[in-house]
Amino acid sequence: MPRKSPLVIGHRGAPGYRPEHSRSSYELALAMGVDAVEPDIVATKDGVLVIRHENEISGTTDVAQRPEYAERRTTKRIDGVALTGWFTEDFTWDELSTLRTRERLPKIRRSSASFDDGQPILRLRDLLDLVREGSDEHGREIGVVLEIKHATYFESIGLALAPLIERELRESGWADGELPLIIEAFESTVLRQLRERGVAASFVYLIEATGKPFDLVAAHGKAAPSYRDAVTPAGLDALVGKVDGISVNKRMLLEQGNRIVADAHARGLKVFTWTARPENAFLSPEYRTGGGKSAYGDYESEWSAIAASGVDGVFVDHPDLAVSFFRG
């Protein structure tokens, strides 16, 4: 029986070609044939959900060049790590809306960086409307894979994300199950909160190759289980009935002898992986070739190994290459 091709999910749109999370990045991903797109969400001071990879925005906007916001540069501990910069929770939406997006990896993605400073930040509502309109335009159902960032941190400063997300999804018509929606997070607590609120979605637990989930560290300290504990048979057993799937760092799927997909599927859990990128900078060492970090390496061999694992979905930065490869 031929293997079913995985879902191709535009990771922050099509950031191989346009600044991540920009309108043009998402529009390009939709036009290139993705099954879904993946926005990351964080919150503003006044409780507006915005699309940014992190709440620290100096690397993805022009905020550092805006003299009126110079005094807001500060240092905070986010998920236990000290970060210095500008943070979304220190701005209102009206203020953030004046900023413009920038390429996060300009040395690797020079072409994308040529689009810097031309587009505003999107709210979650803007993205949901864009995907609905794109589905109509392209004549196919396109989903949203909503990633929640730093939920425990935001709750600690009085900006609980679960009620904000529920309200936004209900008001925009994305919470009733009629439109394809997956909600994912590196913290299982916020996923549970949204399930309890009755949001109709598939819930996916994001899993890093190293470290521990911050919500569990905050609750249990050194006794908190690691991410790797979640993909053991016992760890997967504990997830059944709590989430619908897991999404693992691709490094874990490329390790010899791993049984992550088989063990998860045996328990009725879907498996996604991130992030399939063609540049040498992001490939496993054995698939890198000459030409430097920004040159494309032997990505097809790495992607073949990912496909052979039997995953249900792949997050990608270059949707055109991925649609051609995984559906070819």
Tab-separated table of C-alpha atoms in Angstrom:
chain	number	residue	atom	x	y	z
A	1	MET	CA	0.000	0.000	0.000
A	2	PRO	CA	1.457	3.410	-0.921
A	3	ARG	CA	2.355	5.622	1.996
A	4	LYS	CA	0.043	8.568	2.595
A	5	SER	CA	1.843	11.886	2.118
A	6	PRO	CA	2.089	14.079	5.222
A	7	LEU	CA	0.342	17.401	5.585
A	8	VAL	CA	2.529	20.264	4.388
A	9	ILE	CA	2.311	23.102	6.893
A	10	GLY	CA	3.694	26.551	6.090
A	11	HIS	CA	5.825	27.306	9.154
A	12	ARG	CA	5.193	31.017	9.828
A	13	GLY	CA	4.004	31.237	6.228
A	14	ALA	CA	6.754	30.934	3.651
A	15	PRO	CA	9.727	32.396	5.565
A	16	GLY	CA	12.241	30.988	3.133
A	17	TYR	CA	11.122	33.787	0.813
A	18	ARG	CA	9.509	36.552	2.902
A	19	PRO	CA	9.948	37.826	6.487
A	20	GLU	CA	8.283	35.322	8.806
A	21	HIS	CA	4.730	36.008	9.943
A	22	SER	CA	4.312	38.848	7.437
A	23	ARG	CA	1.188	39.059	5.318
A	24	SER	CA	3.154	38.329	2.150
A	25	SER	CA	4.744	35.274	3.795
A	26	TYR	CA	1.320	33.786	4.479
A	27	GLU	CA	-0.142	34.780	1.119
A	28	LEU	CA	2.774	33.118	-0.649
A	29	ALA	CA	2.368	29.926	1.383
A	30	LEU	CA	-1.318	29.722	0.510
A	31	ALA	CA	-0.562	30.248	-3.180
A	32	MET	CA	2.147	27.549	-3.082
A	33	GLY	CA	-0.352	24.891	-2.020
A	34	VAL	CA	0.089	24.296	1.714
A	35	ASP	CA	-2.487	22.304	3.648
A	36	ALA	CA	-2.215	24.694	6.588
A	37	VAL	CA	-0.167	27.580	7.967
A	38	GLU	CA	1.346	27.949	11.415
A	39	PRO	CA	1.196	31.284	13.258
A	40	ASP	CA	2.869	31.798	16.649
A	41	ILE	CA	0.910	33.967	19.066
A	42	VAL	CA	1.908	36.254	21.914
A	43	ALA	CA	0.007	39.062	23.676
A	44	THR	CA	0.169	42.837	23.923
A	45	LYS	CA	-0.239	44.925	27.081
A	46	ASP	CA	-3.911	45.406	26.258
A	47	GLY	CA	-4.620	41.737	25.588
A	48	VAL	CA	-4.476	41.658	21.790
A	49	LEU	CA	-3.074	38.426	20.322
A	50	VAL	CA	-0.378	39.156	17.755
A	51	ILE	CA	1.578	36.953	15.382
A	52	ARG	CA	5.247	36.868	16.401
A	53	HIS	CA	7.721	34.040	16.897
A	54	GLU	CA	8.629	35.415	20.327
A	55	ASN	CA	7.441	38.159	22.628
A	56	GLU	CA	10.936	39.697	22.266
A	57	ILE	CA	10.711	41.456	18.896
A	58	SER	CA	14.029	43.212	18.233
A	59	GLY	CA	15.053	40.592	15.666
A	60	THR	CA	11.815	40.548	13.674
A	61	THR	CA	10.703	44.194	13.622
A	62	ASP	CA	12.206	47.671	13.278
A	63	VAL	CA	11.568	48.493	16.957
A	64	ALA	CA	15.273	48.976	17.715
A	65	GLN	CA	15.412	51.778	15.147
A	66	ARG	CA	12.393	53.591	16.597
A	67	PRO	CA	13.654	56.348	18.945
A	68	GLU	CA	10.246	56.813	20.545
A	69	TYR	CA	10.528	53.296	21.997
A	70	ALA	CA	14.207	53.323	22.986
A	71	GLU	CA	13.465	53.511	26.720
A	72	ARG	CA	11.396	50.325	26.593
A	73	ARG	CA	14.462	48.173	25.986
A	74	THR	CA	14.773	45.973	29.045
A	75	THR	CA	15.905	42.581	30.351
A	76	LYS	CA	13.450	39.902	31.466
A	77	ARG	CA	13.501	36.226	32.317
A	78	ILE	CA	11.343	34.335	29.849
A	79	ASP	CA	10.922	30.643	30.635
A	80	GLY	CA	13.938	30.857	32.904
A	81	VAL	CA	16.231	32.522	30.353
A	82	ALA	CA	17.407	36.145	30.565
A	83	LEU	CA	16.570	38.104	27.386
A	84	THR	CA	17.258	41.736	26.563
A	85	GLY	CA	15.216	43.654	24.042
A	86	TRP	CA	11.689	44.894	23.434
A	87	PHE	CA	8.686	42.807	24.463
A	88	THR	CA	5.146	42.734	23.080
A	89	GLU	CA	3.592	42.889	26.532
A	90	ASP	CA	5.109	46.348	27.029
A	91	PHE	CA	3.229	47.763	24.033
A	92	THR	CA	-0.414	48.357	23.221
A	93	TRP	CA	-1.725	47.059	19.924
A	94	ASP	CA	-1.966	50.601	18.596
A	95	GLU	CA	1.749	51.036	19.251
A	96	LEU	CA	2.775	47.669	17.831
A	97	SER	CA	0.750	48.302	14.701
A	98	THR	CA	3.165	51.083	13.757
A	99	LEU	CA	6.134	48.682	13.615
A	100	ARG	CA	7.253	46.895	10.464
A	101	THR	CA	8.430	43.306	10.017
A	102	ARG	CA	11.996	42.215	9.301
A	103	GLU	CA	13.757	39.015	8.272
A	104	ARG	CA	15.011	37.156	11.361
A	105	LEU	CA	17.914	35.465	9.529
A	106	PRO	CA	19.217	38.134	7.124
A	107	LYS	CA	22.656	36.571	6.643
A	108	ILE	CA	21.127	33.286	5.514
A	109	ARG	CA	18.029	34.619	3.770
A	110	ARG	CA	19.228	37.777	2.032
A	111	SER	CA	16.456	37.757	-0.548
A	112	SER	CA	13.800	37.679	2.152
A	113	ALA	CA	15.558	40.533	3.942
A	114	SER	CA	15.020	42.709	0.868
A	115	PHE	CA	11.365	42.886	1.960
A	116	ASP	CA	12.222	44.368	5.363
A	117	ASP	CA	10.249	47.312	6.749
A	118	GLY	CA	7.453	47.024	4.216
A	119	GLN	CA	4.721	45.264	6.178
A	120	PRO	CA	3.004	45.693	9.554
A	121	ILE	CA	2.620	43.089	12.283
A	122	LEU	CA	-0.502	40.921	12.039
A	123	ARG	CA	-2.999	40.177	14.774
A	124	LEU	CA	-4.388	36.665	15.139
A	125	ARG	CA	-7.696	37.974	13.803
A	126	ASP	CA	-5.954	39.263	10.667
A	127	LEU	CA	-4.368	35.867	10.050
A	128	LEU	CA	-7.622	33.944	10.538
A	129	ASP	CA	-9.384	36.235	8.072
A	130	LEU	CA	-6.508	35.893	5.614
A	131	VAL	CA	-6.670	32.080	5.684
A	132	ARG	CA	-10.449	32.025	5.279
A	133	GLU	CA	-10.200	34.368	2.302
A	134	GLY	CA	-7.292	32.354	0.883
A	135	SER	CA	-9.311	29.146	1.089
A	136	ASP	CA	-12.023	30.770	-0.996
A	137	GLU	CA	-9.530	32.249	-3.454
A	138	HIS	CA	-7.615	29.024	-4.020
A	139	GLY	CA	-10.622	26.732	-3.950
A	140	ARG	CA	-9.474	24.391	-1.210
A	141	GLU	CA	-9.801	24.073	2.550
A	142	ILE	CA	-6.712	25.458	4.301
A	143	GLY	CA	-6.153	24.957	7.999
A	144	VAL	CA	-4.498	26.865	10.823
A	145	VAL	CA	-1.985	25.316	13.218
A	146	LEU	CA	-1.949	27.792	16.083
A	147	GLU	CA	1.168	27.743	18.267
A	148	ILE	CA	0.890	29.279	21.733
A	149	LYS	CA	4.117	30.816	23.037
A	150	HIS	CA	5.157	31.278	26.684
A	151	ALA	CA	1.742	30.646	28.242
A	152	THR	CA	3.050	30.193	31.785
A	153	TYR	CA	5.056	33.403	31.571
A	154	PHE	CA	2.132	35.424	30.239
A	155	GLU	CA	-0.179	34.078	32.935
A	156	SER	CA	2.388	35.120	35.570
A	157	ILE	CA	2.117	38.757	34.454
A	158	GLY	CA	-1.678	38.783	34.352
A	159	LEU	CA	-2.148	37.980	30.658
A	160	ALA	CA	-3.591	34.450	30.689
A	161	LEU	CA	-3.655	33.343	27.063
A	162	ALA	CA	-6.348	30.633	27.139
A	163	PRO	CA	-9.318	33.015	27.635
A	164	LEU	CA	-7.899	35.451	25.078
A	165	ILE	CA	-7.497	32.661	22.526
A	166	GLU	CA	-10.955	31.239	23.172
A	167	ARG	CA	-12.574	34.642	22.737
A	168	GLU	CA	-10.723	35.347	19.514
A	169	LEU	CA	-11.495	31.949	18.020
A	170	ARG	CA	-15.176	32.152	18.904
A	171	GLU	CA	-15.583	35.701	17.625
A	172	SER	CA	-13.886	34.810	14.333
A	173	GLY	CA	-15.791	31.535	13.826
A	174	TRP	CA	-12.807	29.210	14.276
A	175	ALA	CA	-13.830	27.520	17.538
A	176	ASP	CA	-16.807	25.425	16.449
A	177	GLY	CA	-15.054	22.732	14.425
A	178	GLU	CA	-16.270	23.844	11.005
A	179	LEU	CA	-12.835	25.142	9.987
A	180	PRO	CA	-9.664	23.004	10.276
A	181	LEU	CA	-7.830	24.027	13.447
A	182	ILE	CA	-4.909	22.520	15.323
A	183	ILE	CA	-3.632	24.109	18.534
A	184	GLU	CA	-0.118	23.313	19.697
A	185	ALA	CA	2.205	24.365	22.509
A	186	PHE	CA	5.394	23.329	24.291
A	187	GLU	CA	3.376	23.558	27.514
A	188	SER	CA	0.589	21.034	28.011
A	189	THR	CA	-1.149	23.120	30.676
A	190	VAL	CA	-2.523	25.680	28.232
A	191	LEU	CA	-3.679	22.913	25.896
A	192	ARG	CA	-5.670	21.387	28.735
A	193	GLN	CA	-7.165	24.776	29.582
A	194	LEU	CA	-8.419	25.265	26.031
A	195	ARG	CA	-9.841	21.731	25.852
A	196	GLU	CA	-11.726	22.409	29.089
A	197	ARG	CA	-13.106	25.587	27.538
A	198	GLY	CA	-14.674	23.543	24.759
A	199	VAL	CA	-12.654	24.868	21.836
A	200	ALA	CA	-13.158	22.427	18.946
A	201	ALA	CA	-9.645	21.675	17.683
A	202	SER	CA	-7.014	18.993	17.547
A	203	PHE	CA	-4.474	19.511	20.323
A	204	VAL	CA	-0.809	18.756	19.711
A	205	TYR	CA	2.004	18.703	22.255
A	206	LEU	CA	5.249	20.189	20.967
A	207	ILE	CA	8.355	18.324	22.062
A	208	GLU	CA	11.946	19.542	22.008
A	209	ALA	CA	14.945	17.238	21.658
A	210	THR	CA	16.364	18.548	24.966
A	211	GLY	CA	15.208	20.315	28.090
A	212	LYS	CA	11.996	20.376	30.114
A	213	PRO	CA	8.603	22.065	29.593
A	214	PHE	CA	8.540	25.349	31.489
A	215	ASP	CA	5.034	24.879	32.862
A	216	LEU	CA	6.116	21.635	34.515
A	217	VAL	CA	9.355	23.186	35.767
A	218	ALA	CA	7.330	26.026	37.297
A	219	ALA	CA	5.081	23.490	39.013
A	220	HIS	CA	7.563	20.784	40.016
A	221	GLY	CA	11.049	22.279	39.868
A	222	LYS	CA	13.872	19.802	39.341
A	223	ALA	CA	11.400	16.909	39.573
A	224	ALA	CA	9.720	17.982	36.322
A	225	PRO	CA	9.894	15.342	33.562
A	226	SER	CA	11.895	16.092	30.431
A	227	TYR	CA	10.536	16.444	26.923
A	228	ARG	CA	12.171	13.126	26.056
A	229	ASP	CA	10.206	11.421	28.809
A	230	ALA	CA	7.044	12.263	26.834
A	231	VAL	CA	8.017	10.053	23.881
A	232	THR	CA	8.772	6.921	25.916
A	233	PRO	CA	6.016	4.302	25.907
A	234	ALA	CA	4.983	5.359	29.410
A	235	GLY	CA	5.063	9.029	28.462
A	236	LEU	CA	2.918	8.438	25.386
A	237	ASP	CA	0.472	6.376	27.450
A	238	ALA	CA	0.057	9.390	29.734
A	239	LEU	CA	-0.788	11.646	26.783
A	240	VAL	CA	-3.614	9.481	25.452
A	241	GLY	CA	-6.913	11.247	26.009
A	242	LYS	CA	-5.180	14.524	26.829
A	243	VAL	CA	-3.857	15.467	23.390
A	244	ASP	CA	-4.480	14.277	19.861
A	245	GLY	CA	-0.865	14.188	18.779
A	246	ILE	CA	2.729	15.237	19.289
A	247	SER	CA	5.060	17.399	17.229
A	248	VAL	CA	8.737	16.579	17.632
A	249	ASN	CA	12.009	18.203	16.681
A	250	LYS	CA	13.127	16.509	13.456
A	251	ARG	CA	16.420	15.572	15.113
A	252	MET	CA	14.504	13.020	17.144
A	253	LEU	CA	13.018	11.348	14.051
A	254	LEU	CA	16.417	11.204	12.359
A	255	GLU	CA	18.016	9.315	15.252
A	256	GLN	CA	18.779	5.710	14.394
A	257	GLY	CA	16.396	3.180	15.884
A	258	ASN	CA	13.825	5.604	17.263
A	259	ARG	CA	10.248	4.302	17.454
A	260	ILE	CA	8.482	7.591	18.073
A	261	VAL	CA	6.073	7.441	15.131
A	262	ALA	CA	5.268	3.764	15.494
A	263	ASP	CA	4.741	4.016	19.252
A	264	ALA	CA	2.575	7.133	18.943
A	265	HIS	CA	0.481	5.702	16.108
A	266	ALA	CA	-0.075	2.519	18.121
A	267	ARG	CA	-1.739	4.717	20.746
A	268	GLY	CA	-3.842	6.672	18.249
A	269	LEU	CA	-1.681	9.803	18.392
A	270	LYS	CA	-0.701	11.805	15.307
A	271	VAL	CA	2.935	12.804	14.816
A	272	PHE	CA	4.203	16.027	13.257
A	273	THR	CA	7.774	17.253	12.896
A	274	TRP	CA	9.622	20.554	12.482
A	275	THR	CA	11.230	22.135	10.618
A	276	ALA	CA	12.105	20.892	7.099
A	277	ARG	CA	14.461	23.468	5.568
A	278	PRO	CA	16.812	23.081	2.597
A	279	GLU	CA	19.700	25.314	3.675
A	280	ASN	CA	22.919	23.779	4.971
A	281	ALA	CA	22.559	25.782	8.184
A	282	PHE	CA	19.540	23.710	9.201
A	283	LEU	CA	20.309	20.259	7.796
A	284	SER	CA	21.747	17.415	9.816
A	285	PRO	CA	25.536	17.279	9.280
A	286	GLU	CA	25.432	14.268	6.980
A	287	TYR	CA	23.234	16.138	4.503
A	288	ARG	CA	25.235	19.359	4.271
A	289	THR	CA	27.147	20.209	1.092
A	290	GLY	CA	29.442	23.008	-0.054
A	291	GLY	CA	28.539	26.634	-0.614
A	292	GLY	CA	28.100	27.888	2.917
A	293	LYS	CA	25.237	28.062	5.377
A	294	SER	CA	22.741	29.697	3.023
A	295	ALA	CA	23.306	27.236	0.155
A	296	TYR	CA	20.897	24.353	-0.319
A	297	GLY	CA	22.348	21.054	0.807
A	298	ASP	CA	21.144	17.521	0.109
A	299	TYR	CA	17.775	18.337	1.635
A	300	GLU	CA	15.957	15.758	-0.457
A	301	SER	CA	17.806	12.936	1.297
A	302	GLU	CA	16.965	14.342	4.714
A	303	TRP	CA	13.350	14.879	3.717
A	304	SER	CA	13.201	11.323	2.383
A	305	ALA	CA	14.209	10.049	5.810
A	306	ILE	CA	11.524	12.211	7.404
A	307	ALA	CA	8.877	10.941	4.979
A	308	ALA	CA	9.961	7.346	5.535
A	309	SER	CA	9.278	7.698	9.253
A	310	GLY	CA	5.549	7.876	8.499
A	311	VAL	CA	4.864	11.282	10.034
A	312	ASP	CA	1.444	12.839	9.580
A	313	GLY	CA	2.600	16.408	9.020
A	314	VAL	CA	5.756	18.395	8.272
A	315	PHE	CA	6.410	22.051	9.027
A	316	VAL	CA	8.305	23.738	6.197
A	317	ASP	CA	9.852	27.123	5.373
A	318	HIS	CA	9.811	26.694	1.569
A	319	PRO	CA	6.295	25.479	0.729
A	320	ASP	CA	6.876	25.128	-3.010
A	321	LEU	CA	9.789	22.729	-2.508
A	322	ALA	CA	7.897	20.787	0.141
A	323	VAL	CA	4.659	20.463	-1.823
A	324	SER	CA	6.637	19.190	-4.803
A	325	PHE	CA	8.681	16.779	-2.706
A	326	PHE	CA	6.171	15.324	-0.263
A	327	ARG	CA	3.330	15.052	-2.776
A	328	GLY	CA	5.463	14.133	-5.774
